PDB file of C-alpha atoms in Angstrom:
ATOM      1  CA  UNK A   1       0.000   0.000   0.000  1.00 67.00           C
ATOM      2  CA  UNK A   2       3.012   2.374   0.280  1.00 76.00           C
ATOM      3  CA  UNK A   3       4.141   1.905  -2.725  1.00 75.00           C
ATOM      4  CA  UNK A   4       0.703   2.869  -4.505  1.00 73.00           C
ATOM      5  CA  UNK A   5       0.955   5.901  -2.146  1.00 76.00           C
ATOM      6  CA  UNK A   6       4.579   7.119  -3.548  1.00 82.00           C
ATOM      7  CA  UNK A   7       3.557   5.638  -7.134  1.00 81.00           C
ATOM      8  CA  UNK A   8       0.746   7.888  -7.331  1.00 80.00           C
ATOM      9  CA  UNK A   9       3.218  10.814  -6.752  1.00 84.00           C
ATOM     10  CA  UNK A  10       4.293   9.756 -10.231  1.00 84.00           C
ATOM     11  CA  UNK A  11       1.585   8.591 -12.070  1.00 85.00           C
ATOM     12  CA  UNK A  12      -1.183  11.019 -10.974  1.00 85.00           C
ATOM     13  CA  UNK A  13       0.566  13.774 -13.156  1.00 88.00           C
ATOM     14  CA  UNK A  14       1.153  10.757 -16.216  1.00 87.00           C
ATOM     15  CA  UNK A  15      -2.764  10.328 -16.072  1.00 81.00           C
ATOM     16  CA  UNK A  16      -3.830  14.003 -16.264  1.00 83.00           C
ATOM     17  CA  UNK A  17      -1.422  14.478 -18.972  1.00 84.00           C
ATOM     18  CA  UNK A  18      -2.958  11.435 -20.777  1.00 79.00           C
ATOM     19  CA  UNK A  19      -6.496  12.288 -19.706  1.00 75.00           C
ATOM     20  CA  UNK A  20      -5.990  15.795 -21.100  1.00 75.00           C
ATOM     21  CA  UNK A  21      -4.249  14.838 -23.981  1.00 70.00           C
ATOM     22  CA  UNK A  22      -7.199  11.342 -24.909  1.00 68.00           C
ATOM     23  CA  UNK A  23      -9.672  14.181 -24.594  1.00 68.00           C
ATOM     24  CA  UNK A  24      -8.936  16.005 -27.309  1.00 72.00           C
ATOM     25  CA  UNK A  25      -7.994  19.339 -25.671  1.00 74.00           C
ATOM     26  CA  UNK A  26      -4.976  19.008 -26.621  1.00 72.00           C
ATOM     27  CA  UNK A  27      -4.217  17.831 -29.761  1.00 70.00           C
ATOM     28  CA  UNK A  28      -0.779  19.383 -30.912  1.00 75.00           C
ATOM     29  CA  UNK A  29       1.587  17.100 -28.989  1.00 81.00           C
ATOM     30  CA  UNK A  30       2.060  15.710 -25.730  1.00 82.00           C
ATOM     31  CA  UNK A  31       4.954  18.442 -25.377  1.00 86.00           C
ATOM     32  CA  UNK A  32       1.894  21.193 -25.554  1.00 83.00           C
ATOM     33  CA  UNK A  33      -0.376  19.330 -23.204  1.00 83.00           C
ATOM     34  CA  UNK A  34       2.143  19.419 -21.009  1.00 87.00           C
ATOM     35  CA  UNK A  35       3.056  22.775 -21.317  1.00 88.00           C
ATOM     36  CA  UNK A  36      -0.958  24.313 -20.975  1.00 85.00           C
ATOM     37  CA  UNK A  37      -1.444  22.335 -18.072  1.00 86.00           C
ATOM     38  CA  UNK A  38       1.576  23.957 -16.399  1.00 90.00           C
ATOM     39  CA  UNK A  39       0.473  27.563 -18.115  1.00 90.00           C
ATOM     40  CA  UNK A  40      -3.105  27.282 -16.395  1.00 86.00           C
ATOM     41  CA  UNK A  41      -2.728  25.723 -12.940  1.00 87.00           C
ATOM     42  CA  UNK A  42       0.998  25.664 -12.218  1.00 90.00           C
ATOM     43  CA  UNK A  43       2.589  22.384 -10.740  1.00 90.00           C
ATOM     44  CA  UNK A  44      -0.800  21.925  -8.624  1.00 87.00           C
ATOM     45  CA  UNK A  45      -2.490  21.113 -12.631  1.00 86.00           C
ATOM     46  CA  UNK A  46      -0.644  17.734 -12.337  1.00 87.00           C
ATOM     47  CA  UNK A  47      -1.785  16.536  -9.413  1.00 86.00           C
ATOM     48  CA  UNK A  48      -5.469  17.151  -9.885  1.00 80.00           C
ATOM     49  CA  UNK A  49      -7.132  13.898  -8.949  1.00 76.00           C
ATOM     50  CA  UNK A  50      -4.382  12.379  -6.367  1.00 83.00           C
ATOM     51  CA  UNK A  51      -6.866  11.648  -3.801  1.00 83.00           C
ATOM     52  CA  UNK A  52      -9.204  10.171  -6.464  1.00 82.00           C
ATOM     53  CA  UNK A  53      -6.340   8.299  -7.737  1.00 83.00           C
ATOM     54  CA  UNK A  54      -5.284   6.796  -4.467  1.00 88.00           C
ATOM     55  CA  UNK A  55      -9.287   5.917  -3.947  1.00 88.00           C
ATOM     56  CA  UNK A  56      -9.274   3.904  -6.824  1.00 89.00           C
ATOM     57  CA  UNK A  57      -5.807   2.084  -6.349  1.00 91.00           C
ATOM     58  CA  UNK A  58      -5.678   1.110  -3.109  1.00 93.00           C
ATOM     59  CA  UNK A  59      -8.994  -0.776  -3.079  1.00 95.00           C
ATOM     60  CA  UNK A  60      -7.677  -2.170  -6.462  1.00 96.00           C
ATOM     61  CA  UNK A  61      -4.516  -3.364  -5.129  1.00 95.00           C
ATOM     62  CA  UNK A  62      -5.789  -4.981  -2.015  1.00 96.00           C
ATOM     63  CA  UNK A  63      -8.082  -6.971  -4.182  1.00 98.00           C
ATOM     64  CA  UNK A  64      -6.193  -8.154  -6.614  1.00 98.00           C
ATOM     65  CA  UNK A  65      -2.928  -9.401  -3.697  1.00 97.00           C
ATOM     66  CA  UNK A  66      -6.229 -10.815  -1.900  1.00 98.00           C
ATOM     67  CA  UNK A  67      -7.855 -12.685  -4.636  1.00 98.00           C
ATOM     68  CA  UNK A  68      -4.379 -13.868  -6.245  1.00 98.00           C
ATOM     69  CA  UNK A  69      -3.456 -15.254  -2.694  1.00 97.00           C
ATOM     70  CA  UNK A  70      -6.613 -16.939  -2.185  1.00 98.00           C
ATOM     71  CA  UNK A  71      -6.764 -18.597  -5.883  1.00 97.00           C
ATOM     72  CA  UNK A  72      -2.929 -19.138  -5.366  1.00 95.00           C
ATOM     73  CA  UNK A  73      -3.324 -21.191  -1.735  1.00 93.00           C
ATOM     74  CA  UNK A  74      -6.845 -22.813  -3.457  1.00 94.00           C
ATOM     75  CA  UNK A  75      -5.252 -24.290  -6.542  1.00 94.00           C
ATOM     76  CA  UNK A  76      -2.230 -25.427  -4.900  1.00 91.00           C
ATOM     77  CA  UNK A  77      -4.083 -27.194  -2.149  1.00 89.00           C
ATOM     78  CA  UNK A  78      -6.505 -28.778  -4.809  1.00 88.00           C
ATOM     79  CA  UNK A  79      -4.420 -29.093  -7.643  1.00 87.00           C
ATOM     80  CA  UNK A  80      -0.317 -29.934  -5.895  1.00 84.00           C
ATOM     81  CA  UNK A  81      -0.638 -31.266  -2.463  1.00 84.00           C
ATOM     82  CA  UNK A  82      -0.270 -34.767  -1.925  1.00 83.00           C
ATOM     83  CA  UNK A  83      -1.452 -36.501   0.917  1.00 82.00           C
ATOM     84  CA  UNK A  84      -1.042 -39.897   2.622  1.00 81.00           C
ATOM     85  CA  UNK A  85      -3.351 -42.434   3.792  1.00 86.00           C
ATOM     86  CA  UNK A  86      -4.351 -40.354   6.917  1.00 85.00           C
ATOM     87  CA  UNK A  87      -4.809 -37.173   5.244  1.00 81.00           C
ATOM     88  CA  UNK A  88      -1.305 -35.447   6.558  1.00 83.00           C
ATOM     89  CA  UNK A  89       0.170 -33.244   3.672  1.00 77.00           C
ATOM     90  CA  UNK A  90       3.142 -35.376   2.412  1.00 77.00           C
ATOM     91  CA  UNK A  91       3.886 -32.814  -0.353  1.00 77.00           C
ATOM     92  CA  UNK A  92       3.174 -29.503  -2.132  1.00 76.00           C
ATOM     93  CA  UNK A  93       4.510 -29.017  -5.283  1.00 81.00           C
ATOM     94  CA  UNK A  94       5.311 -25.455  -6.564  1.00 83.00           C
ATOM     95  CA  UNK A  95       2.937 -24.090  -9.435  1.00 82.00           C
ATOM     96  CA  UNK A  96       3.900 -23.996 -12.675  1.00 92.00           C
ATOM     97  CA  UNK A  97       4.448 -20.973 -14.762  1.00 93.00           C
ATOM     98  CA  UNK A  98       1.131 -20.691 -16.887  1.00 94.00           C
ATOM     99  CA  UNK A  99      -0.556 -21.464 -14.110  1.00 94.00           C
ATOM    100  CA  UNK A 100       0.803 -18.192 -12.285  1.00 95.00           C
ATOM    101  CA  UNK A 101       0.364 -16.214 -14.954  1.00 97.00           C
ATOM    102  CA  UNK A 102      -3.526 -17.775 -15.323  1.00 97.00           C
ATOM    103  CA  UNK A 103      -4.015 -16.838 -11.564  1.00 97.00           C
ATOM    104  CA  UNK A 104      -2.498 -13.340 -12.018  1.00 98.00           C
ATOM    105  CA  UNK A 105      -4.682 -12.425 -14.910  1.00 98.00           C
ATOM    106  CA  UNK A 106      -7.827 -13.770 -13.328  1.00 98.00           C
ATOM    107  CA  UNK A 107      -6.941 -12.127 -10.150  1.00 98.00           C
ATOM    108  CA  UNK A 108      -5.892  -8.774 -11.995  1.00 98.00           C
ATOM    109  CA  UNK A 109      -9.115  -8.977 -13.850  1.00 98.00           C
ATOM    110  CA  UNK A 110     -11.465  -9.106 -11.263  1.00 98.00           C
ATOM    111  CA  UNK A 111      -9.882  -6.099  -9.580  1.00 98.00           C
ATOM    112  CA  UNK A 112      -9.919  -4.140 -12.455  1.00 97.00           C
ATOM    113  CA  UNK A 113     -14.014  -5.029 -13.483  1.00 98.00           C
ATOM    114  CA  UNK A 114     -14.436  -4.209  -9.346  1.00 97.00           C
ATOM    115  CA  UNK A 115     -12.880  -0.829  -9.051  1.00 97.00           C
ATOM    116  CA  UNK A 116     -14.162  -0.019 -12.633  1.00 95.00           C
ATOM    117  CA  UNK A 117     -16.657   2.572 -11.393  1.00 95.00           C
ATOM    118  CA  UNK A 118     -13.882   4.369  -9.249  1.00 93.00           C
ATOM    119  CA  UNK A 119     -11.749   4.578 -12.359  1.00 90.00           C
ATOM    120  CA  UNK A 120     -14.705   5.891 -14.152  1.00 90.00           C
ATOM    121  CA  UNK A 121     -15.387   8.312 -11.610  1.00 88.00           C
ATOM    122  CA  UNK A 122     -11.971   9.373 -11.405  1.00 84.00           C
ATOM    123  CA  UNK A 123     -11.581   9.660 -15.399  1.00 81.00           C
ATOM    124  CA  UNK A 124     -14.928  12.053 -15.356  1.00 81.00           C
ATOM    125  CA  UNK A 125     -13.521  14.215 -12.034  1.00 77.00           C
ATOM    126  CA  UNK A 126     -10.078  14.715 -13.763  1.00 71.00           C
ATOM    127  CA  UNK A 127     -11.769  15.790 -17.041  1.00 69.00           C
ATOM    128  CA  UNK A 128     -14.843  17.982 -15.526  1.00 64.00           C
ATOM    129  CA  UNK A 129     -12.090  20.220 -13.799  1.00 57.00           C
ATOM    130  CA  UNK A 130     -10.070  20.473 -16.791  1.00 52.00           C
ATOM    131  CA  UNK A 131     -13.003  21.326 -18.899  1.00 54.00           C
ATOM    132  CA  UNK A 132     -13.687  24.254 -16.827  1.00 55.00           C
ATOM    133  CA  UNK A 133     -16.150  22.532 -14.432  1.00 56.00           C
ATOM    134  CA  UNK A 134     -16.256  23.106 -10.942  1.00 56.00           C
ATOM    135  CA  UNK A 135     -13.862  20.529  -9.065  1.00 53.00           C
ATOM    136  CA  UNK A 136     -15.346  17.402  -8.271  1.00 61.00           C
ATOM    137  CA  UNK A 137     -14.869  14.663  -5.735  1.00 72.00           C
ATOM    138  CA  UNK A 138     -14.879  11.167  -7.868  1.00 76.00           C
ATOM    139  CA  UNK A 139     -16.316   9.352  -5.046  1.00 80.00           C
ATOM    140  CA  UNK A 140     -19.187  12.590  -4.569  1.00 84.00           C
ATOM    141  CA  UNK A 141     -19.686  11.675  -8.558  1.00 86.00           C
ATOM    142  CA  UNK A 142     -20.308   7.918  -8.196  1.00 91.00           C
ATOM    143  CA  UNK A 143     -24.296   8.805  -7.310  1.00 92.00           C
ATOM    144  CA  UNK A 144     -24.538  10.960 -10.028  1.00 90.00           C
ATOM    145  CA  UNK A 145     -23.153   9.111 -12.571  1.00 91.00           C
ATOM    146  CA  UNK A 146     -25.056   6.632 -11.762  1.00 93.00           C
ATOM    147  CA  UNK A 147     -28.695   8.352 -11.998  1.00 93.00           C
ATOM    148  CA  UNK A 148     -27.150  10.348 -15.158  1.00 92.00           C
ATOM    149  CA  UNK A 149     -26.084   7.281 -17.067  1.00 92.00           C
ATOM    150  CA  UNK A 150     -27.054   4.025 -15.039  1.00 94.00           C
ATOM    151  CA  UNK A 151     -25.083   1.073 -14.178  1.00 96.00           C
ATOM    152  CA  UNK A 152     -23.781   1.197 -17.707  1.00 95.00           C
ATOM    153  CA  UNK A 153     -21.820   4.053 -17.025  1.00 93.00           C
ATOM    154  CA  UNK A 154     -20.251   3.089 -14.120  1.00 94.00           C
ATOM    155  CA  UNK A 155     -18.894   0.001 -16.238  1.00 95.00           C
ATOM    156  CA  UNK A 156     -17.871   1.629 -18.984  1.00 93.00           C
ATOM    157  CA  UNK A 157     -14.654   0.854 -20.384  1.00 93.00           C
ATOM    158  CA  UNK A 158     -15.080  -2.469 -18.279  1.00 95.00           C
ATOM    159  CA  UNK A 159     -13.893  -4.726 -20.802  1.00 96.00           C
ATOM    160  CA  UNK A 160     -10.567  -3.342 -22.238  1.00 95.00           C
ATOM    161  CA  UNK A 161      -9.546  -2.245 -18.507  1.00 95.00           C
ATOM    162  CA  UNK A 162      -9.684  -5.789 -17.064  1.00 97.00           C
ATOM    163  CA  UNK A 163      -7.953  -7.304 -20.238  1.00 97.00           C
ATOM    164  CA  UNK A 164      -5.187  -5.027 -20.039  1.00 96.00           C
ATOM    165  CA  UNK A 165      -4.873  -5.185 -16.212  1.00 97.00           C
ATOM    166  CA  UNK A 166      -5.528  -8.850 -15.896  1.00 98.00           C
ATOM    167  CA  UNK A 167      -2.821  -8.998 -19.106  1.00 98.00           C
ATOM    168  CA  UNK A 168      -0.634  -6.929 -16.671  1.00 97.00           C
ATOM    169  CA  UNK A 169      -1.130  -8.846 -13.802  1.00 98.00           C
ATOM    170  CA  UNK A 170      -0.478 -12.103 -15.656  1.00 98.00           C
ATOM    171  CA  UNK A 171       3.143 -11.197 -16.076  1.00 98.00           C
ATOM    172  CA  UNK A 172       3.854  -9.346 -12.984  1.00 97.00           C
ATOM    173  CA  UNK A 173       2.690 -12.535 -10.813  1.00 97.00           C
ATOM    174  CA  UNK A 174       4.770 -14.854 -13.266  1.00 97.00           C
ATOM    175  CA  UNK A 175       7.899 -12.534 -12.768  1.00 97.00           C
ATOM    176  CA  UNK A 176       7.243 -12.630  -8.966  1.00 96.00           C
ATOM    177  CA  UNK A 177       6.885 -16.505  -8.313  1.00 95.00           C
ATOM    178  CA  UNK A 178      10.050 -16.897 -10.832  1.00 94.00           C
ATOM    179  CA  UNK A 179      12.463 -14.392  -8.965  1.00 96.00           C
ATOM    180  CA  UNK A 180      11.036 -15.671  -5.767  1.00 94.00           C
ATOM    181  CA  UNK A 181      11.480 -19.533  -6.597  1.00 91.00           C
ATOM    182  CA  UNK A 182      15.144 -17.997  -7.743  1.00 93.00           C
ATOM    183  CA  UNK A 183      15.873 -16.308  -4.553  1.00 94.00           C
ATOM    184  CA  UNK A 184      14.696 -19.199  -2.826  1.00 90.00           C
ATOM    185  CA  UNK A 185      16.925 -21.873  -4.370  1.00 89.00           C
ATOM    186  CA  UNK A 186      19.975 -19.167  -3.635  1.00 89.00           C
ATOM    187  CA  UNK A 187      18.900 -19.837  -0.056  1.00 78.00           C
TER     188      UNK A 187
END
């Protein structure tokens, strides 16, 4: 969870740029986008939507640890434990590789079709501000959005955020059981 605090620092001015930029408003070059944000709200322009963004990632990242443990400790209980005649765990073997990377896409997945309507939220606060709306909470907007443009619009984007977290996921979990299994037999 500290590390999605101090990544934030980082990637909360990345998405307003890229917000800003996918928007349309400006369309010149990143370079300008850049450059306007700066011109109209100083250093504070990048950080619009911290708060939001740390609302939406933390939740996401506890999931998504949470439900890859769980499906981890599940299919290696089901799937690679051997037992003896008296039920005593003789053996566990380790997973394999696909099967990490299966886990960490399903588990990134879910986390990112869960949190979808805080990322939603957070899109439409970052983007009402910069279109010269008043300042929104994204949590304050979840209600509205909601009456405005039903569950529909709390999910939207569902689809191609949980493939390219889950994606994501997939080969962060596979690089973390391999280093770990490395570090392991270093031991």
């Amino acid at each position: 969870m500290v590390g999605s605090l101090v990544g934030s620092v980082w990637s909360t001015p990345c998405e307003v740029v890229k917000c800003t930029f996918q928007s349309g408003m400006y369309t010149a070059s990143l370079k300008s986008a850049v450059r306007a944000i700066q011109k109209e709200a100083g250093m504070r322009g990048f950080f619009q939507g911290y708060t939001s963004q740390l609302c939406r990632d933390l939740p996401f990242y506890s999931i998504m640890f949470a439900t890859y443990e769980a499906m981890h400790d599940t299919y290696r209980s089901k799937f690679l434990t051997s037992k003896d005649k008296k039920g005593r765990v003789v053996k566990v073997d380790d997973t394999q590789d696909l099967a990490n990377v299966a886990i960490g896409f399903c588990a990134g997945a879910f986390s990112g079709l869960i949190t979808n309507p805080l990322d939603v939220a957070r899109t439409q606060a970052t983007m009402r501000t910069w279109s010269g709306g008043p300042s929104s909470n994204s949590l304050g907007l979840l209600p509205r959005i909601l009456a405005e443009q039903g569950v529909r619009g709390l999910f939207a984007g569902a689809l191609v955020r949980s493939t390219y977290i889950g994606l994501g996921a997939g080969a962060f979990f596979y690089a973390y059981e391999r280093t770990m299994k490395q570090l392991q037999s270093q031991v």
